[in-house]
Short mmCIF file of C-alpha atoms and ligand atoms in Angstrom, two decimals:
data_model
loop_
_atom_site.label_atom_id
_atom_site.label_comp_id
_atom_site.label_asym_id
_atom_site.label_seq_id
_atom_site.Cartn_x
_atom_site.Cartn_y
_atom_site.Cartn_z
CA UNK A 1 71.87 39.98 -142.56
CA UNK A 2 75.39 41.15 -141.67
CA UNK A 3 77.88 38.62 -140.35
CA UNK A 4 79.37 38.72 -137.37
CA UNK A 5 83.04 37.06 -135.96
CA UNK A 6 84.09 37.99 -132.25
CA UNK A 7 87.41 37.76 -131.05
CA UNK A 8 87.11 37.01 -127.28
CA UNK A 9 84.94 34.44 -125.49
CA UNK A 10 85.31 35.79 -121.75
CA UNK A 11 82.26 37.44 -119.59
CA UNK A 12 81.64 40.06 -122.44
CA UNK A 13 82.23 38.00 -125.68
CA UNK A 14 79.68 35.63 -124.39
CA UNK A 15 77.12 38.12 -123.37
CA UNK A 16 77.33 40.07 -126.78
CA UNK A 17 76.83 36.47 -128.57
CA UNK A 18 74.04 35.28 -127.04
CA UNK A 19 72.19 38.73 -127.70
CA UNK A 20 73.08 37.93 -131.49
CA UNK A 21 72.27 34.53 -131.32
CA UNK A 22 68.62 35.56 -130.27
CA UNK A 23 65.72 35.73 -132.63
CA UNK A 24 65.08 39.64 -132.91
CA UNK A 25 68.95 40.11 -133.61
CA UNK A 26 69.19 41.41 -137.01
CA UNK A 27 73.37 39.41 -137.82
CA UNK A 28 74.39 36.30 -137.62
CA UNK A 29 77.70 35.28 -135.57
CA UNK A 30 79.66 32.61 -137.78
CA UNK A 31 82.95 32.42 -136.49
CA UNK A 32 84.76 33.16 -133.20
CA UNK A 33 88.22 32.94 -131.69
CA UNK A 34 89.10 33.21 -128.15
CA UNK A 35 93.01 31.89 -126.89
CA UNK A 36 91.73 30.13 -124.66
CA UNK A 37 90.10 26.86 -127.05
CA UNK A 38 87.95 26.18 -123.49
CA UNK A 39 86.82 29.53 -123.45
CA UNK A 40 85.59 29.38 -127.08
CA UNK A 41 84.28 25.69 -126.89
CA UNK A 42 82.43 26.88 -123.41
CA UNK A 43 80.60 29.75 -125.45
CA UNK A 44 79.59 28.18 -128.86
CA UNK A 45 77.87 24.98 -126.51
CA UNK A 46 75.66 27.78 -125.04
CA UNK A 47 74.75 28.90 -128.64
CA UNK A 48 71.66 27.56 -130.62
CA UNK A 49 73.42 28.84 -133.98
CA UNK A 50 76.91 27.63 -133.66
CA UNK A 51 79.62 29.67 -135.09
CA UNK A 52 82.82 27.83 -136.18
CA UNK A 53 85.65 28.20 -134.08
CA UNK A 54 88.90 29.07 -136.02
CA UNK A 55 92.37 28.12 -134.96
CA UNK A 56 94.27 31.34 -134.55
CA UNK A 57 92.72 35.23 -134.57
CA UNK A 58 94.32 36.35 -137.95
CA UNK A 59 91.99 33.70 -139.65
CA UNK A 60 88.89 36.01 -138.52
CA UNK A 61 89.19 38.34 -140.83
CA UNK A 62 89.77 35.75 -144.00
CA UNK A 63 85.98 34.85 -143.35
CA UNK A 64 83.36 36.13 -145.01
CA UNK A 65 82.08 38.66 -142.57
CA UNK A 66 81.24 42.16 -142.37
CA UNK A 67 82.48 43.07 -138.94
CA UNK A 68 84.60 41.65 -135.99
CA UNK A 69 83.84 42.56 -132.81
CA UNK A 70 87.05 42.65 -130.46
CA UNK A 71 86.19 41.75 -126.37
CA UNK A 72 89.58 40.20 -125.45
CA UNK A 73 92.40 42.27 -124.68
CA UNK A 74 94.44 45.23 -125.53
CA UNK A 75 96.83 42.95 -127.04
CA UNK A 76 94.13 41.37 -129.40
CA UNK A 77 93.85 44.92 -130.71
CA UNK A 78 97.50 45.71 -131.26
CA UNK A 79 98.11 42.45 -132.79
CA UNK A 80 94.98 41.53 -135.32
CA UNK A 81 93.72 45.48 -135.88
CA UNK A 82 95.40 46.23 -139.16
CA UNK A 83 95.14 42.70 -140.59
CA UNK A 84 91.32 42.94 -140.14
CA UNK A 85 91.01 46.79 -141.92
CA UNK A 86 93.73 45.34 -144.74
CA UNK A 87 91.19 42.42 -145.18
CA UNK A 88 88.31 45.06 -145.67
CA UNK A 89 86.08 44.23 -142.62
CA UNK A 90 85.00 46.45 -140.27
CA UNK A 91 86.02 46.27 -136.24
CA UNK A 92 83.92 47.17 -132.50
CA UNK A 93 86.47 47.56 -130.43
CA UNK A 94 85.93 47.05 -127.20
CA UNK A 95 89.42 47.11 -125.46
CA UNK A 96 89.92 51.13 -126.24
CA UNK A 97 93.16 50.89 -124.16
CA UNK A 98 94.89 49.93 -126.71
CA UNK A 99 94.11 53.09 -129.15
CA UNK A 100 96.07 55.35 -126.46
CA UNK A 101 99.49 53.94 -128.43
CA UNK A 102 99.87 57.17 -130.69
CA UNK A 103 101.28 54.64 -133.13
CA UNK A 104 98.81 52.46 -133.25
CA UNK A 105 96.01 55.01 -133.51
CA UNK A 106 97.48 56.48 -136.45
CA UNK A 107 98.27 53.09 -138.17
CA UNK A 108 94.47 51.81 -137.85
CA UNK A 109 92.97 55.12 -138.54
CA UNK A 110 95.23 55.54 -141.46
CA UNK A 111 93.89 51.59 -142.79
CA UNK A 112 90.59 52.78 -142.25
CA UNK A 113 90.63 55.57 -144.48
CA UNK A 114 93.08 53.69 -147.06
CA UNK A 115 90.44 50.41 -147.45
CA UNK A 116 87.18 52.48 -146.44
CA UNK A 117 86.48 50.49 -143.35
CA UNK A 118 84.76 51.88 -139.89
CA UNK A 119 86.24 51.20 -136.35
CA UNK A 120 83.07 51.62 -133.71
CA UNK A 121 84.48 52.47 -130.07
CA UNK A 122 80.82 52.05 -128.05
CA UNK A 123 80.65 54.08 -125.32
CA UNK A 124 80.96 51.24 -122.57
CA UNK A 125 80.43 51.80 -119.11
CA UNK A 126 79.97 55.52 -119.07
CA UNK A 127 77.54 57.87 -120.64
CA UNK A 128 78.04 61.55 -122.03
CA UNK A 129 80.14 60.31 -124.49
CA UNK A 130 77.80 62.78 -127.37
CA UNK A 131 78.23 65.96 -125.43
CA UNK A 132 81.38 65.57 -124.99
CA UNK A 133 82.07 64.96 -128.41
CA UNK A 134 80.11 68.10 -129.32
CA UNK A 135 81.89 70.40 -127.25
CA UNK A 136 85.26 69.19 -128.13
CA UNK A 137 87.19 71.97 -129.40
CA UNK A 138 85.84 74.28 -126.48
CA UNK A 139 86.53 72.16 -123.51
CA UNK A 140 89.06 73.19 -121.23
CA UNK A 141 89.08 70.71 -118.97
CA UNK A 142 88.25 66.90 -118.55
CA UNK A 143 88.21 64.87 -115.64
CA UNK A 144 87.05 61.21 -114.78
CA UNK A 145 87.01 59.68 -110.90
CA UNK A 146 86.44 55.68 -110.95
CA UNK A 147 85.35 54.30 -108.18
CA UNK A 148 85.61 50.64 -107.38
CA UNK A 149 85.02 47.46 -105.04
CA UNK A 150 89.06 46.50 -104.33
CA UNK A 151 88.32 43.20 -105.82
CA UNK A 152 87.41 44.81 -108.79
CA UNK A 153 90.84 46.46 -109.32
CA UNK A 154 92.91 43.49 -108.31
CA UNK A 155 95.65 42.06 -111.11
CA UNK A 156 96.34 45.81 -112.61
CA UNK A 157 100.15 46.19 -113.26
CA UNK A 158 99.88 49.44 -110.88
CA UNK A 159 100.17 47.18 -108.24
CA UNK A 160 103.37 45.72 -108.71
CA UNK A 161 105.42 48.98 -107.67
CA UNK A 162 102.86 50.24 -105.04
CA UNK A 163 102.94 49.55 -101.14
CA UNK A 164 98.99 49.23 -101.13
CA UNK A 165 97.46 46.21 -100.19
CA UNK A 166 93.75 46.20 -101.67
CA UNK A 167 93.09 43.41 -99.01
CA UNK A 168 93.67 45.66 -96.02
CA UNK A 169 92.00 49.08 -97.37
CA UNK A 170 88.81 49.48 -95.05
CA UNK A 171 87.35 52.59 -95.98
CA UNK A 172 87.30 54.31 -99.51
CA UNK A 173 90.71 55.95 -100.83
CA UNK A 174 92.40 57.19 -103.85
CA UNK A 175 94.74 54.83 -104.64
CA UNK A 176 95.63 56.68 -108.21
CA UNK A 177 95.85 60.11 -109.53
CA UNK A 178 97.56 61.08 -112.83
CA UNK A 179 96.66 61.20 -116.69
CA UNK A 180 94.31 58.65 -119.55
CA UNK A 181 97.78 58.19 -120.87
CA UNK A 182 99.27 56.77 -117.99
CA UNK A 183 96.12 55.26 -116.22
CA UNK A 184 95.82 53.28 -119.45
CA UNK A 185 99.11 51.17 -118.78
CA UNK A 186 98.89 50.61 -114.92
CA UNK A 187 94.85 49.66 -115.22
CA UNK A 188 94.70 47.83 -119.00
CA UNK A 189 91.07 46.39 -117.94
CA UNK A 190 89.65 48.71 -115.81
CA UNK A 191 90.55 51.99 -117.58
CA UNK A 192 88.70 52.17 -120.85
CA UNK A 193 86.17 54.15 -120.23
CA UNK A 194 89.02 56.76 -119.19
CA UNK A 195 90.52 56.04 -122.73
CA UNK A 196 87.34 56.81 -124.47
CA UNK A 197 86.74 60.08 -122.72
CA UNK A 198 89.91 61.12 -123.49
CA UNK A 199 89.48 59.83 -127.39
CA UNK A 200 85.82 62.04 -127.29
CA UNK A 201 87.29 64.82 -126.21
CA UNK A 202 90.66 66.52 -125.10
CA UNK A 203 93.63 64.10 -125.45
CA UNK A 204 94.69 61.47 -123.08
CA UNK A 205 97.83 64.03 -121.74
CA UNK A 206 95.07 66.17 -120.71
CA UNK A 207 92.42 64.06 -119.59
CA UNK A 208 92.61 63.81 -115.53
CA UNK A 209 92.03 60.26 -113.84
CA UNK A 210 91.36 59.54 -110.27
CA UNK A 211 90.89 55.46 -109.23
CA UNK A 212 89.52 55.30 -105.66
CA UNK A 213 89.22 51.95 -103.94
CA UNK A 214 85.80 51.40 -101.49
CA UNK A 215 85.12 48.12 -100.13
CA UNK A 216 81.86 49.31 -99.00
CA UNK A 217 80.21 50.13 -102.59
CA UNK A 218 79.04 47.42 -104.99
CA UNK A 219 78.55 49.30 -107.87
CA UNK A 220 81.48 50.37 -110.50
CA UNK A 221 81.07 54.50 -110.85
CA UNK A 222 82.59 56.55 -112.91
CA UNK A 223 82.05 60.66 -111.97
CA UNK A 224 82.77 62.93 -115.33
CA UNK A 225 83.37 66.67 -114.95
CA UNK A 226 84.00 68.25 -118.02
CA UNK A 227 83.79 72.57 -118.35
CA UNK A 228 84.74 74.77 -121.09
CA UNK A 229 83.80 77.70 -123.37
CA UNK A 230 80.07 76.18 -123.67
CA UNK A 231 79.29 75.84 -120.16
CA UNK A 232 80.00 72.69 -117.23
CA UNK A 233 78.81 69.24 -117.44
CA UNK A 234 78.76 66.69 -114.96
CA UNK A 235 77.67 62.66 -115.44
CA UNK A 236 77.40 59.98 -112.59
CA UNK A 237 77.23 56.42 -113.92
CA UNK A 238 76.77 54.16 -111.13
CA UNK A 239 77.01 50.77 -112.85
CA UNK A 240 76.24 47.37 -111.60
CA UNK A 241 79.24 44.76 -112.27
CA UNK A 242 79.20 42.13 -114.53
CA UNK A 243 78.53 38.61 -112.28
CA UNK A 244 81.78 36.60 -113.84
CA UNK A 245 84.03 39.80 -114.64
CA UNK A 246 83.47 42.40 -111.72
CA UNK A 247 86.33 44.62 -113.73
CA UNK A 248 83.56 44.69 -116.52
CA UNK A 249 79.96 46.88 -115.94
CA UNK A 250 76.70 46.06 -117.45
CA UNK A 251 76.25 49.03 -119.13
CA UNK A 252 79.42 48.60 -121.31
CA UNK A 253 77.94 45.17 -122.31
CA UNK A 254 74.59 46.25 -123.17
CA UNK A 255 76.70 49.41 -125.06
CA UNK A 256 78.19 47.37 -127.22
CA UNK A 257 74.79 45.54 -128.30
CA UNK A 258 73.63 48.40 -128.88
CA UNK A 259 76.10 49.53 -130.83
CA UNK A 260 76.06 46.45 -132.80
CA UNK A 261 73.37 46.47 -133.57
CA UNK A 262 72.70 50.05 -135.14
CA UNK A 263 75.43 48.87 -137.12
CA UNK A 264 73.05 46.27 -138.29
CA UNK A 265 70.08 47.54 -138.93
CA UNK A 266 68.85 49.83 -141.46
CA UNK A 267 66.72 52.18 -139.01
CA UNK A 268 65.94 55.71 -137.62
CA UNK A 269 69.10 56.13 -135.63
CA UNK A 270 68.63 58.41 -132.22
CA UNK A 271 71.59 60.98 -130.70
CA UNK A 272 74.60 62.12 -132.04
N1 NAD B 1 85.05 49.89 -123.40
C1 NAD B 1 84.59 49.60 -122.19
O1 NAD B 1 83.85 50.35 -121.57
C2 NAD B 1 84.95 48.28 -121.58
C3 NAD B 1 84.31 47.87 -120.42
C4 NAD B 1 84.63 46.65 -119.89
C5 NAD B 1 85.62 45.86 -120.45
N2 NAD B 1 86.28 46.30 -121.56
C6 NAD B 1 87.36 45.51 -122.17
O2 NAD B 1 86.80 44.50 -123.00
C7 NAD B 1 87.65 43.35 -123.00
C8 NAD B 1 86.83 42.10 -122.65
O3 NAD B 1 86.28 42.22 -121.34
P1 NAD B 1 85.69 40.93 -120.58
O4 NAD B 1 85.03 41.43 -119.37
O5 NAD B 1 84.95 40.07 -121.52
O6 NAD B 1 87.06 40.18 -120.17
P2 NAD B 1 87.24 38.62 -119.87
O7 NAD B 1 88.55 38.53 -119.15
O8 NAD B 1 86.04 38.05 -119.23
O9 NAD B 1 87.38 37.94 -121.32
C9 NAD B 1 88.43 38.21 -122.20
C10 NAD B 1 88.61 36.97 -123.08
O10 NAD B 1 89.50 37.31 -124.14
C11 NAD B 1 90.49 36.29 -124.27
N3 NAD B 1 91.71 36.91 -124.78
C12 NAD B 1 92.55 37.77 -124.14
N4 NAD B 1 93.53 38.16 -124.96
C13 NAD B 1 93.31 37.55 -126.14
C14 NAD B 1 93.99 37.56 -127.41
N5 NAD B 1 95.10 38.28 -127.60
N6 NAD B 1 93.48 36.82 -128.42
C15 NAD B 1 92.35 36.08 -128.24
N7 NAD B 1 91.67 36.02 -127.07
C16 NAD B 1 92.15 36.75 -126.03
C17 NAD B 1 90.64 35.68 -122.88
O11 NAD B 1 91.10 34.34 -122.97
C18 NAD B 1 89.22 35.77 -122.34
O12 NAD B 1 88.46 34.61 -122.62
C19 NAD B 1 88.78 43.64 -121.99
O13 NAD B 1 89.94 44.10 -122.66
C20 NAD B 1 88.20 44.74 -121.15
O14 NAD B 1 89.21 45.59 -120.59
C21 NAD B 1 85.94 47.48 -122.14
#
């Protein structure tokens, strides 16, 4: 049985838990950290296996575990990432974001060859992910257009230098057109899936991102064009949100089960 620490208790941490915490699950989740101590308390009371709760994130990767899945926060990643590599565990990461700092890309992917350690980036909310991969080195072009309920994009740093008002937009309009690499900074929680696109396939300089605010959809979809050498592709996810976290689809929460889970098992594994 592999063992399991998580490092964020919000709408996803607690979702991904409870799947491990049921009976068919083949891990066990023994300690989590979230920094919010309400947060964590909240989660491990919903748990029939309770996990400990340890007092600060570096202390995650002292355990003995095999893995620690990350669902908090670009920061999380930045700060804890090495420490859990040096310490020989492996790490999900959920908050991709945070791998679109060149410098911390090459210092985690550097520890993971140096201690022989695995970093799994699921493929979240979007789909196409294989192809892509696949077809890297002939694509000439990438593109990804997110489109979201305003309340779903509200709190994004974007929004502190813009004159748009997501309150008074009544019909659906781009409110953002430029690059993974910038899109990652003004939209931290909503723009992952545009990280990992970019990570699959062409660079985040070259990966195009278009954010369009429509108060009359109530689904989370994310439109991927990609064409090249091999041919055109096109994918349409149109994702129900997550009932706490609206910022956060279904699909990237059952993706990162998933993912888990093949990690877990010893089984015939499907796609590339
Ligand atoms: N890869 C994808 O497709 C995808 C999709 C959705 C969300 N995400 C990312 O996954 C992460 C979790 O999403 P969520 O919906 O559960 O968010 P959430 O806001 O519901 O929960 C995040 C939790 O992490 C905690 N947290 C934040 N920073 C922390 C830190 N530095 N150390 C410890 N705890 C910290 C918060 O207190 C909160 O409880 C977010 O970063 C989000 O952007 C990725």
């Amino acid at each position: 049985m592999k063992r399991v620490a998580l490092l964020g208790c919000g709408s996803m941490g607690t979702q991904i838990a409870q799947a491990i915490d049921s009976d068919d699950f083949p891990a066990v989740l023994t300690h989590v950290f979230d920094s919010s101590k309400v947060a964590s308390e909240f989660l491990v009371e919903k748990l029939k296996n309770k996990p400990e709760i340890v007092e600060n994130s570096h202390l995650l990767s002292s355990q003995h575990i095999d893995i620690v899945v990350e669902a908090a926060s670009q920061d999380a990643v930045k700060d804890v990432g090495l420490s859990i590599l040096q310490n020989k565990k492996d790490m999900l990461i959920m908050s991709v974001g945070a791998l679109l700092d060149e410098s911390i890309y090459d210092i985690l992917s550097d520890a993971c060859e140096h201690f022989k350690r695995t970093i799994y980036l699921p493929s979240g909310a979007i789909a196409g992910l294989d192809a892509i991969k696949s077809v890297k080195d002939e694509l000439e072009s990438l593109s990804i257009t997110t489109t979201k309920h305003p309340r779903s994009l509200k709190g994004a740093k974007f929004f502190e230098n813009s004159e748009i008002n997501l309150d008074e937009i009544n019909g659906s309009t781009v409110i953002y057109e430029g690059t993974a690499q910038e899109a990652v900074t003004l939209f931290p929680a909503n723009i992952n899936v545009a990280a990992l696109l970019s990570l699959a396939g062409i660079g985040s300089e070259k990966t195009k991102v278009k954010i369009v605010a429509d108060p009359n959809t109530d689904k989370n979809t994310h439109h991927i064009e990609a064409a090249g050498k091999f041919g055109k592709m096109t994918f349409t996810i149109e994702n129900v949100p997550d009932e706490i976290n609206p910022k956060t689809s279904r699909l990237a929460i059952l993706s990162a089960i998933e993912t888990l889970k093949k990690y877990c098992s010893n089984d015939i594994q499907i796609g590339t």
